[in-house]
XYZ file of N, CA and C in Angstrom:
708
model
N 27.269 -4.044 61.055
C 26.647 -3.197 60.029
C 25.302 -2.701 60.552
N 24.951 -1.273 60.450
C 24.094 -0.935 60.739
C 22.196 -1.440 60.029
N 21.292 -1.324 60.365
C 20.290 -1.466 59.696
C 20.284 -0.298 58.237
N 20.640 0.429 58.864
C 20.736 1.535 57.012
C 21.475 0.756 56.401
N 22.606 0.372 56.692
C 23.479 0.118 55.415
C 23.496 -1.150 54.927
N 22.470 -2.250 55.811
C 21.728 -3.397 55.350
C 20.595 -2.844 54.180
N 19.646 -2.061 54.704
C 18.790 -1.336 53.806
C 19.357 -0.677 52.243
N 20.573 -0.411 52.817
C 20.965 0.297 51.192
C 21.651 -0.915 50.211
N 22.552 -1.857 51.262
C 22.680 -2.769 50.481
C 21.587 -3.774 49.979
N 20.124 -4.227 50.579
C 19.052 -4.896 49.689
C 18.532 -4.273 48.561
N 18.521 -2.862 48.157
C 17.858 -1.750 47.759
C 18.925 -1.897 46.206
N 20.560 -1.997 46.705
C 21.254 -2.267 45.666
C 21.482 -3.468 45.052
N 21.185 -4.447 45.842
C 21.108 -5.819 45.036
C 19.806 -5.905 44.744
N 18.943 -5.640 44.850
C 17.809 -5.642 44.062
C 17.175 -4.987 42.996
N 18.041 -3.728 42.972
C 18.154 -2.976 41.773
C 19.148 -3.465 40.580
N 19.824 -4.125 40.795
C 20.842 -4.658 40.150
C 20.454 -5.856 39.176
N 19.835 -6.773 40.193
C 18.872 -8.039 39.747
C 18.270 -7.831 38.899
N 17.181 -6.630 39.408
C 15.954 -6.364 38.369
C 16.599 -5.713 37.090
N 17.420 -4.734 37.087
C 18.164 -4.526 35.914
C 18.080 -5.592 34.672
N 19.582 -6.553 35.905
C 20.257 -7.501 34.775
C 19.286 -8.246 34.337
N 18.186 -8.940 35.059
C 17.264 -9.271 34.272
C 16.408 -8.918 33.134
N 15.971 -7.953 33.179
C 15.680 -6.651 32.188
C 16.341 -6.652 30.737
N 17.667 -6.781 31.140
C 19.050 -6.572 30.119
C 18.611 -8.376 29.444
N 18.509 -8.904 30.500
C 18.408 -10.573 30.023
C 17.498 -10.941 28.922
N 16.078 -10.202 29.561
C 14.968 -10.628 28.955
C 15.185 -9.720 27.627
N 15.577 -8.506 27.259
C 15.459 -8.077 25.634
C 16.630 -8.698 25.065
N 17.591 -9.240 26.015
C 18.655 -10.199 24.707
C 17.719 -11.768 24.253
N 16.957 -12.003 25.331
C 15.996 -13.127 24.613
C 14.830 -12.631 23.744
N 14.533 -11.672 23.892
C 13.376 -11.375 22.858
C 14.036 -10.600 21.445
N 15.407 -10.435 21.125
C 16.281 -10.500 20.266
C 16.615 -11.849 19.141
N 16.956 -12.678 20.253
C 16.769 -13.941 19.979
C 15.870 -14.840 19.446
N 14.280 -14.552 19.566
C 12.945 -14.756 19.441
C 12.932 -14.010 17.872
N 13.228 -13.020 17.892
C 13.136 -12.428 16.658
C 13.957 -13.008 15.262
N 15.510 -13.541 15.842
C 16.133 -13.798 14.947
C 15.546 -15.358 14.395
N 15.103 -15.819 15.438
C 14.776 -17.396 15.397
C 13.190 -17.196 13.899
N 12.638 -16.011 14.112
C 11.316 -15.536 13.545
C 12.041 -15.291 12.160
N 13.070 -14.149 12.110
C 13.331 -13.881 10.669
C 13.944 -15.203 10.001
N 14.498 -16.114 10.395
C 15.064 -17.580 10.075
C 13.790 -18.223 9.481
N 12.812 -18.010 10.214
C 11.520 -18.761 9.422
C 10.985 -17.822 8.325
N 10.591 -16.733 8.284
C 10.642 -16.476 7.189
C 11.355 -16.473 5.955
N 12.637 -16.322 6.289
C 13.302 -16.769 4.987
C 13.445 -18.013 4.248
N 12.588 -19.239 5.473
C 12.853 -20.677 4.950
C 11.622 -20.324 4.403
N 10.356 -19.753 4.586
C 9.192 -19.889 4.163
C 9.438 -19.114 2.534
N 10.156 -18.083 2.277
C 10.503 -17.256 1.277
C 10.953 -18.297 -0.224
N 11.809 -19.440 0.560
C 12.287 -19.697 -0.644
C 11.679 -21.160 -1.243
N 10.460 -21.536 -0.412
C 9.914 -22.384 -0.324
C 8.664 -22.246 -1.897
N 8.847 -23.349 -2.785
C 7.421 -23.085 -4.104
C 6.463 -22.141 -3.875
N 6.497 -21.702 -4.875
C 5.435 -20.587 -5.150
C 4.181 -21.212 -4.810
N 2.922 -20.495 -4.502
C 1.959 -21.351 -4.214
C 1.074 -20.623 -5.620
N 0.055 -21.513 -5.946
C -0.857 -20.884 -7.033
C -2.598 -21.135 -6.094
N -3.010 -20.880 -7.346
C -4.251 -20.550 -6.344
C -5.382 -21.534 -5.989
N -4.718 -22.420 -6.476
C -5.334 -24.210 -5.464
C -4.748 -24.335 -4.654
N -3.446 -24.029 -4.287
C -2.765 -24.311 -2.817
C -3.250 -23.388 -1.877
N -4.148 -21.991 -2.137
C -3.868 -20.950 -1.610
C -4.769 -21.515 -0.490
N -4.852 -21.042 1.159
C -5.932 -21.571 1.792
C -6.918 -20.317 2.257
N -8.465 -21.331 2.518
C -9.353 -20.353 2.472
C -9.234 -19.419 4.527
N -8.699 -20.528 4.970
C -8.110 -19.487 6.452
C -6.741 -19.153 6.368
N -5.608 -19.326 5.091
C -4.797 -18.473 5.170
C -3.968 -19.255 6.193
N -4.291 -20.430 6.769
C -3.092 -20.775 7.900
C -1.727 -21.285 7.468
N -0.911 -21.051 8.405
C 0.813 -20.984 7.594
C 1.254 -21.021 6.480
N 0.695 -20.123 6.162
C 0.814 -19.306 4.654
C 1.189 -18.223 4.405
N 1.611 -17.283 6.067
C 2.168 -16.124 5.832
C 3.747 -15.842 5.426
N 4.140 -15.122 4.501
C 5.259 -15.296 4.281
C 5.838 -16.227 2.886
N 4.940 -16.710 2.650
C 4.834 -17.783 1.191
C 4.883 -17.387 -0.073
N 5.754 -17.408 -0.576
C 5.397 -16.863 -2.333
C 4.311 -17.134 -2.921
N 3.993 -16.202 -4.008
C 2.627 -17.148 -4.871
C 2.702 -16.496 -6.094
N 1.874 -17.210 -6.844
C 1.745 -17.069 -8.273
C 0.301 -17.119 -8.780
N -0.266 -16.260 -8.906
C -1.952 -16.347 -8.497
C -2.610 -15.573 -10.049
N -3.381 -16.052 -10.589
C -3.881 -15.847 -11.449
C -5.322 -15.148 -11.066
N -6.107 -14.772 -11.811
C -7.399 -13.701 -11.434
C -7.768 -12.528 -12.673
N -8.748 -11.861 -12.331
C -8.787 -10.585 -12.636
C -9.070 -9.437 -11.476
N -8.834 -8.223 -11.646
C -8.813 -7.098 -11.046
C -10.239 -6.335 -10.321
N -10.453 -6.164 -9.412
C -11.987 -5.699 -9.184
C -11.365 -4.231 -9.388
N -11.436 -3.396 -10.184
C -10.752 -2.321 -10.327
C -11.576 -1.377 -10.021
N -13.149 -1.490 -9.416
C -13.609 -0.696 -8.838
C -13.726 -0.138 -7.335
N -13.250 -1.444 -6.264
C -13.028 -1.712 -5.366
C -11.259 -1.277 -5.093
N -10.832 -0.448 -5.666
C -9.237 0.202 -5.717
C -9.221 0.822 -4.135
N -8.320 0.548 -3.388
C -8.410 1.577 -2.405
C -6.709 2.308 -2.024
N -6.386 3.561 -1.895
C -5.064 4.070 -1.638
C -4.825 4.585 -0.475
N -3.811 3.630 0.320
C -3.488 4.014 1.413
C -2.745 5.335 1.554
N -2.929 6.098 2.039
C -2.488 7.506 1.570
C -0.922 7.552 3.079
N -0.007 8.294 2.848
C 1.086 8.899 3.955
C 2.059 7.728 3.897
N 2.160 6.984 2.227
C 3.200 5.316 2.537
C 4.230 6.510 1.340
N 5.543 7.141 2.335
C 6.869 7.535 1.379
C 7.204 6.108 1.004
N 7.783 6.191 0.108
C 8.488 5.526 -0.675
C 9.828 6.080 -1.540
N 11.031 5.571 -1.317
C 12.413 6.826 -1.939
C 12.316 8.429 -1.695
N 11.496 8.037 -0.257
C 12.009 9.629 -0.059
C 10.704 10.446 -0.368
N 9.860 10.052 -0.875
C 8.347 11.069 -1.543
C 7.252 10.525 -1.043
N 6.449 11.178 -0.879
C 5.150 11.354 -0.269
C 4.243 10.640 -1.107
N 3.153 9.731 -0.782
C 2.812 8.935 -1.755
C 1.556 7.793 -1.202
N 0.845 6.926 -1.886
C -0.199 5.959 -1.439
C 0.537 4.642 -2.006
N -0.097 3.818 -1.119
C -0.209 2.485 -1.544
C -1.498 2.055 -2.353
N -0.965 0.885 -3.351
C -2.353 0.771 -3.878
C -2.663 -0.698 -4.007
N -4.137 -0.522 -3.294
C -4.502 -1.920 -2.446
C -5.906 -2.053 -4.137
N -5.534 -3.028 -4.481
C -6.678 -4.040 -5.612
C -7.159 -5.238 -5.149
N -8.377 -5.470 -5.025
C -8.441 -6.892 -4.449
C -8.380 -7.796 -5.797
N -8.176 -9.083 -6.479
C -8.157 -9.831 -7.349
C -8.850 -11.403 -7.230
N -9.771 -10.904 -7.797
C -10.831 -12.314 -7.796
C -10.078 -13.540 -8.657
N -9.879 -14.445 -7.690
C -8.752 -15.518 -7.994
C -9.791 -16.585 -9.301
N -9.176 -16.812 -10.181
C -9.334 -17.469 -11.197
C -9.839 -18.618 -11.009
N -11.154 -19.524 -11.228
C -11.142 -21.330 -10.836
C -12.046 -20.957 -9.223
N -11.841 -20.006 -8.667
C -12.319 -20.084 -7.224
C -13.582 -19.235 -7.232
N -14.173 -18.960 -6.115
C -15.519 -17.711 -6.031
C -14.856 -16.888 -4.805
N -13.740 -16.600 -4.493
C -12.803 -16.151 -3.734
C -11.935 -14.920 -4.050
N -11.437 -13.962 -3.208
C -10.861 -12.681 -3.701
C -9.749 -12.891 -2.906
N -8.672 -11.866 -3.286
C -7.668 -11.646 -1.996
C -6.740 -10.136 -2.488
N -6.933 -9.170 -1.512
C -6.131 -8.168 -1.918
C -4.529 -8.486 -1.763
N -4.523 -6.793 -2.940
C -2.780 -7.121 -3.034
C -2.729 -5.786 -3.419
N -1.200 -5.515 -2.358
C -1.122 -4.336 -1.917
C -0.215 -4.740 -3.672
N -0.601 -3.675 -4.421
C 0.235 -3.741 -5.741
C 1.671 -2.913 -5.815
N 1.438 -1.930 -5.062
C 2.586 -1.093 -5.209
C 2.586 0.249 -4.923
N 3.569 1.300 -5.025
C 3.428 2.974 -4.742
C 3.134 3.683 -6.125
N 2.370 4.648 -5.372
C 2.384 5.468 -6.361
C 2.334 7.176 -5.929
N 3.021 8.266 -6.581
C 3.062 9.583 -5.812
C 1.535 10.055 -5.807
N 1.548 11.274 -4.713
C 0.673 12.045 -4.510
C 1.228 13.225 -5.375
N 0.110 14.028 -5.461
C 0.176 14.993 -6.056
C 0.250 16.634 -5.226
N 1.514 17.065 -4.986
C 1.776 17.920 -4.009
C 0.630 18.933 -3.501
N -0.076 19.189 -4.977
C -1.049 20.308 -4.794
C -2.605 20.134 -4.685
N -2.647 18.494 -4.505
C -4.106 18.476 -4.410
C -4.344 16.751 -4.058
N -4.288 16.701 -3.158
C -4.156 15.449 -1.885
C -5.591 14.317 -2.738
N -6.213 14.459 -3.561
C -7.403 14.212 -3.874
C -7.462 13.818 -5.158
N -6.134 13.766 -6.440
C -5.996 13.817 -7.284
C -4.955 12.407 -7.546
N -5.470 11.514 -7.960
C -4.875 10.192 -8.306
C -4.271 9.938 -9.779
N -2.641 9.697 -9.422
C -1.885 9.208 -10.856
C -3.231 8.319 -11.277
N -2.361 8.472 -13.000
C -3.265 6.758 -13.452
C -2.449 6.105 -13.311
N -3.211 4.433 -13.016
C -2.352 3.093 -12.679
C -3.119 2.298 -13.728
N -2.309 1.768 -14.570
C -3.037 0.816 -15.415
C -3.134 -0.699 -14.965
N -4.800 -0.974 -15.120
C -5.149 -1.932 -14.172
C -5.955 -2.938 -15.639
N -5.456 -3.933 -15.853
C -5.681 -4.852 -16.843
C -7.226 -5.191 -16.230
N -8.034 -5.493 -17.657
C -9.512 -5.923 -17.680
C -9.661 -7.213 -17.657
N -8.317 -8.013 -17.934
C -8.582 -9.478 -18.403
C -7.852 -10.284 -17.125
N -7.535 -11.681 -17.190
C -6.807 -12.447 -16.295
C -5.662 -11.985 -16.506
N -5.014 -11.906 -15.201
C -3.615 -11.461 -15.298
C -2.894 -12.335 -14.163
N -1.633 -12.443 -14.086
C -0.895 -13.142 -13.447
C -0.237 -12.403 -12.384
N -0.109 -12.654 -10.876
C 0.232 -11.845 -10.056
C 1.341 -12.941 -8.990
N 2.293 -12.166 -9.122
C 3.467 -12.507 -8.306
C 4.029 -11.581 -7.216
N 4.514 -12.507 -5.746
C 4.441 -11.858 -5.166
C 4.556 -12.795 -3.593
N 4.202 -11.953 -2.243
C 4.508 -12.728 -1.183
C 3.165 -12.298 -0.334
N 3.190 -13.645 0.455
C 1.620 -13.348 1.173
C 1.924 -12.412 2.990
N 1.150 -11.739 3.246
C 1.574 -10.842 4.156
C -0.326 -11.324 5.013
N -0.038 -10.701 6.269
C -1.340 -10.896 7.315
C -2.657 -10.374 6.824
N -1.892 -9.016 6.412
C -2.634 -7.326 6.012
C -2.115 -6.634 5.250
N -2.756 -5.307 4.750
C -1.714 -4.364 3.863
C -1.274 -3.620 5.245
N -0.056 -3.164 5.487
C 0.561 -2.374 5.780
C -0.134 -1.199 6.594
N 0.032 -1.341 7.761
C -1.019 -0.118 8.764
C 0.104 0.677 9.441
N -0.598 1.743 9.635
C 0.091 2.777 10.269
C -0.886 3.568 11.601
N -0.131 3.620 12.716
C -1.079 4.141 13.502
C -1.731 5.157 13.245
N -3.023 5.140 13.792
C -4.279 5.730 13.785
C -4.981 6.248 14.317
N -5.385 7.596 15.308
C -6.827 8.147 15.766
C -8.171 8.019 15.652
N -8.874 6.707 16.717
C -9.897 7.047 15.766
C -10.663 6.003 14.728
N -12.263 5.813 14.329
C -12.319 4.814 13.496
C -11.641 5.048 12.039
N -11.269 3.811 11.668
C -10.926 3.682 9.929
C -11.785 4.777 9.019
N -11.283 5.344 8.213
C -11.783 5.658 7.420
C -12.604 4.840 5.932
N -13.756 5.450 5.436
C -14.055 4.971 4.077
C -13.652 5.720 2.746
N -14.013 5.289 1.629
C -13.860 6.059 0.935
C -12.309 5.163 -0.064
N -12.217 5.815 -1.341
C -11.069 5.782 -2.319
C -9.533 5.917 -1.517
N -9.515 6.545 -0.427
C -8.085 7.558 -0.199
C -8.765 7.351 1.630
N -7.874 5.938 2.081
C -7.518 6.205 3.349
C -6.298 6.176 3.814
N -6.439 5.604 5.602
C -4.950 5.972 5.970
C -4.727 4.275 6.198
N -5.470 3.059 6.676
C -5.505 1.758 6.628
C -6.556 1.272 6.075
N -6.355 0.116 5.900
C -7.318 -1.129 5.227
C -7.667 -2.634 5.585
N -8.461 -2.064 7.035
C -8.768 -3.739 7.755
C -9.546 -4.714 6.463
N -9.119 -5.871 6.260
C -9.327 -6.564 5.366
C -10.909 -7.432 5.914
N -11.049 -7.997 7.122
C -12.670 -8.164 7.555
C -13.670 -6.998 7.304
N -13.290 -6.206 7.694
C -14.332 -4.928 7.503
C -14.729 -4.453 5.891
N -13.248 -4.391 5.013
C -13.631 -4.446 3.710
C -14.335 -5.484 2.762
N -13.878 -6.417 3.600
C -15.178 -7.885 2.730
C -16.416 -7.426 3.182
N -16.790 -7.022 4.406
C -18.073 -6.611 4.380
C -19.038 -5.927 3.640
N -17.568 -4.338 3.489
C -17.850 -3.410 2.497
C -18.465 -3.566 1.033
N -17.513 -4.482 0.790
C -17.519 -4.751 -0.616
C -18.287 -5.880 -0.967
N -18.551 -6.582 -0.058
C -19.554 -7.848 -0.818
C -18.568 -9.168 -1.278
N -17.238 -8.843 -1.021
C -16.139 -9.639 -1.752
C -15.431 -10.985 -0.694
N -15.961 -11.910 -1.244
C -15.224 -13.288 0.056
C -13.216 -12.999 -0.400
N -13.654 -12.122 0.627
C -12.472 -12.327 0.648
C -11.036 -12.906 1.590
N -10.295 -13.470 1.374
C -9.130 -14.267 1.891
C -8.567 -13.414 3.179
N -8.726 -14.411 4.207
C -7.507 -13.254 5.567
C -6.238 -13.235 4.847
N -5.758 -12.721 3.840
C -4.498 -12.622 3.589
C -4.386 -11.668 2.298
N -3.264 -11.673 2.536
C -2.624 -10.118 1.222
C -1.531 -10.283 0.654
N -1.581 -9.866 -0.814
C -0.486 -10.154 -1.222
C 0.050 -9.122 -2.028
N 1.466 -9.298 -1.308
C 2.751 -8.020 -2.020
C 3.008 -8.016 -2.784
N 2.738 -7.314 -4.283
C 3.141 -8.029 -5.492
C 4.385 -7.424 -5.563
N 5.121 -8.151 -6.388
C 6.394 -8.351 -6.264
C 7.046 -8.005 -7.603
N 6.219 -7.731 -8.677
C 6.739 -7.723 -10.170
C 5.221 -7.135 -10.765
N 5.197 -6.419 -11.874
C 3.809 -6.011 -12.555
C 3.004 -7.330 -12.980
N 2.028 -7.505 -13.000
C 1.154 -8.366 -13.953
C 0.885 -7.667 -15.169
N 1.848 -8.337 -16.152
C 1.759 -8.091 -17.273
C 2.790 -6.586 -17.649
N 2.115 -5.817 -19.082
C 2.675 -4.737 -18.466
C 3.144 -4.060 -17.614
N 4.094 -2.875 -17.810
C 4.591 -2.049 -16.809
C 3.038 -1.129 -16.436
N 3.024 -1.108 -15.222
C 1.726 -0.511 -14.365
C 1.803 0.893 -13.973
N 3.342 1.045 -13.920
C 3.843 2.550 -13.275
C 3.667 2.869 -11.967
N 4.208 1.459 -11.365
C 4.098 1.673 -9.613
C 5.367 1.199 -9.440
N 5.472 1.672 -8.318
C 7.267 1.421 -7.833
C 6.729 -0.138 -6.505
N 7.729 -0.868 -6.273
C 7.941 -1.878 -5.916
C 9.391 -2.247 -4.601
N 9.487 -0.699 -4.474
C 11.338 -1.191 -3.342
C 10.787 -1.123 -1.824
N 10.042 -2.212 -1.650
C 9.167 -2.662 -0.667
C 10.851 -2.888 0.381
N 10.391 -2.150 1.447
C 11.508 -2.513 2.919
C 11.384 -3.913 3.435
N 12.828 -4.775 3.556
C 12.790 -5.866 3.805
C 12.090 -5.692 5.751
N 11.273 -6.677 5.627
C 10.594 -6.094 7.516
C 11.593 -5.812 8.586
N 11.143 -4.959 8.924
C 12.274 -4.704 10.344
C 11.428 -5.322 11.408
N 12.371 -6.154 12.133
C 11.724 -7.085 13.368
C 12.583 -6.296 14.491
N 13.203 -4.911 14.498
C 13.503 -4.206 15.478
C 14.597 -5.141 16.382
N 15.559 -5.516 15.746
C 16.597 -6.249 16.300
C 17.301 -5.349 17.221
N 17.771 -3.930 16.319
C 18.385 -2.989 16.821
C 17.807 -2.779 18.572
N 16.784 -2.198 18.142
C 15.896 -1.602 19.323
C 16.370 -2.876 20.720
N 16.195 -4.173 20.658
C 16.106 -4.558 21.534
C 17.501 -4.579 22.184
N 18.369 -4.813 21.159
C 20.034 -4.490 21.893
C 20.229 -3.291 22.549
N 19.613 -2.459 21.998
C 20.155 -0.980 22.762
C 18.859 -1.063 24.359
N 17.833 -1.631 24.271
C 17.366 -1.766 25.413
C 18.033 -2.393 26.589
N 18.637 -3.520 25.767
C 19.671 -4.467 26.928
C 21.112 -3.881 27.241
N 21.890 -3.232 26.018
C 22.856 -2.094 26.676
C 22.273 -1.745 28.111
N 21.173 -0.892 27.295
C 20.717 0.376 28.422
C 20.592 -0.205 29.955
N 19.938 -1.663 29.793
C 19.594 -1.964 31.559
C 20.975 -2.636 31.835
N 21.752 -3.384 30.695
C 22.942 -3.592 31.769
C 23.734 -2.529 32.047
N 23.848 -1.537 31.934
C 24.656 -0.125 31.891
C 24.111 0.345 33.420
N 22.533 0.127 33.318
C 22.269 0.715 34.456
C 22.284 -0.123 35.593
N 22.487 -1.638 35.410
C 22.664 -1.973 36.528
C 23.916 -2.094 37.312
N 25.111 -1.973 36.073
C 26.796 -1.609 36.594
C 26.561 -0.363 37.486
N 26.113 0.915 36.923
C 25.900 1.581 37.511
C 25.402 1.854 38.859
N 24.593 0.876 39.583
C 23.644 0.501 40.752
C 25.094 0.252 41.359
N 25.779 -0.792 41.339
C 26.552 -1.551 41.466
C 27.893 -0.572 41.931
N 28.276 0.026 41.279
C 29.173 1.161 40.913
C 29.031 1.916 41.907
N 27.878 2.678 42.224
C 27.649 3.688 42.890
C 27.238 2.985 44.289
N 27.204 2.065 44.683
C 27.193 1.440 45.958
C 28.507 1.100 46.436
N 29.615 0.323 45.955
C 30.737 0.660 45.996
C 31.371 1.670 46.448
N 31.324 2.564 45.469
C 32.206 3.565 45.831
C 31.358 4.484 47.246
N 30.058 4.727 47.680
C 29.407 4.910 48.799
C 29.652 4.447 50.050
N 29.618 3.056 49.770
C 29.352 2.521 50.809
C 30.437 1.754 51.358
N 31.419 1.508 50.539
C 32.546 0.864 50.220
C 33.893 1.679 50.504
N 34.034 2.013 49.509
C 35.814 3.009 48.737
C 35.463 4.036 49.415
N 34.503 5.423 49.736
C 34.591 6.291 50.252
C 34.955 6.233 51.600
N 33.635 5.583 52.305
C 34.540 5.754 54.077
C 35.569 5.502 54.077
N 36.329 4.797 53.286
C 37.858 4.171 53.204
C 38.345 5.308 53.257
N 38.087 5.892 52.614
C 39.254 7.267 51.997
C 39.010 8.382 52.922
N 37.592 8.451 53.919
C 37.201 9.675 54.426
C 38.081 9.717 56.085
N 38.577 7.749 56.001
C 39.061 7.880 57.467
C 40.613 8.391 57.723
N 41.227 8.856 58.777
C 41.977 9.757 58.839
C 43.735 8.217 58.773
């Protein structure tokens, strides 16, 4: 065998390798994921927590039900603006709720509500109770971010809501953690609630591992028939 066709054959087993490995490593980080959504769902169905269990660093507590009593800082309202919901254009609406018994806050992304097609600046009403109210629901890291250009915005109507930076803002001790409410406190509020179960991008990683084992048959394939099956066929 010549030195080329040593060269083409290292070139193809090493393309091949690196492939299937490739293909290997997103069927394990598939795996990683499923092992992840398994814990959340044990954490899901696990007692509600109330707001003596709640912790003040929030550690393994993400993912936890709760049942949290408080009132509303309803001046401190902030709406994440560009969150569709069924299809329509619309904000999230982030309340922080000063927990009842404690000197402690913790936002909660409460729910959707539409924008107003003709004037980006113009907020439904959301009825936001004056008294203690009861809030149900699941604890999350953060509210819900969407990439960004650029520093955060201030103001009533942004596009995210870093939760350190807003305790600053606001003067409010508030909790590394957030909570999804899950049902109105109290009355109907007139926010919608068909919160997407999380996508941990299971899909994505299978079609990555298709893709590199596909391409490494292919490596494989096309060395063969080159280097292999053709001269076969080209000799007389």
């Amino acid at each position: 065998m010549t030195a080329r066709r040593w060269l083409i054959l290292a070139a193809a087993l090493l393309g091949a390798a690196l492939t299937a490995r490739l293909g290997v490593w997103q069927l394990d980080r598939a795996a990683q994921k499923i092992a992840l959504q398994a814990a959340i769902d044990a954490e899901a169905v696990r007692p509600a927590l109330g707001n003596a269990e709640l912790a003040t660093d929030g550690a393994g507590q993400v993912h936890r039900q709760v049942r949290l009593r408080g009132r509303w800082v309803a001046e401190r309202t902030v709406w994440l603006d560009n969150r569709p919901m069924d299809g329509r254009a619309g904000f999230h609406v982030v309340t922080p709720l000063r927990l009842a018994g404690r000197g402690d806050a913790v936002l909660v992304e409460r729910g959707w509500a539409p924008r107003d097609p003709y004037d980006r600046k113009h907020l439904p009403p959301v009825d936001t109770p004056s008294g203690e109210v009861e809030v149900v629901g699941r604890l999350a890291a953060s509210p819900s971010r969407l990439y960004q250009l650029g520093e955060g915005s201030t103001g009533t109507i942004r596009q995210n809501l870093d939760p350190a930076a807003f305790a600053v803002e606001s003067g409010l001790a508030l909790l590394p953690l957030t909570v999804v409410q899950t049902a109105p406190a109290g009355a109907q509020d007139g926010l919608l609630r068909h919160w997407p179960a999380p996508d941990l991008g299971l899909q994505k990683h299978y079609g990555y591992a298709f893709q590199w084992f596909a391409l490494c048959a292919l490596i494989l394939g096309l060395y063969v028939w080159f280097q292999l099956v053709r001269p076969r066929l080209r000799k007389p």
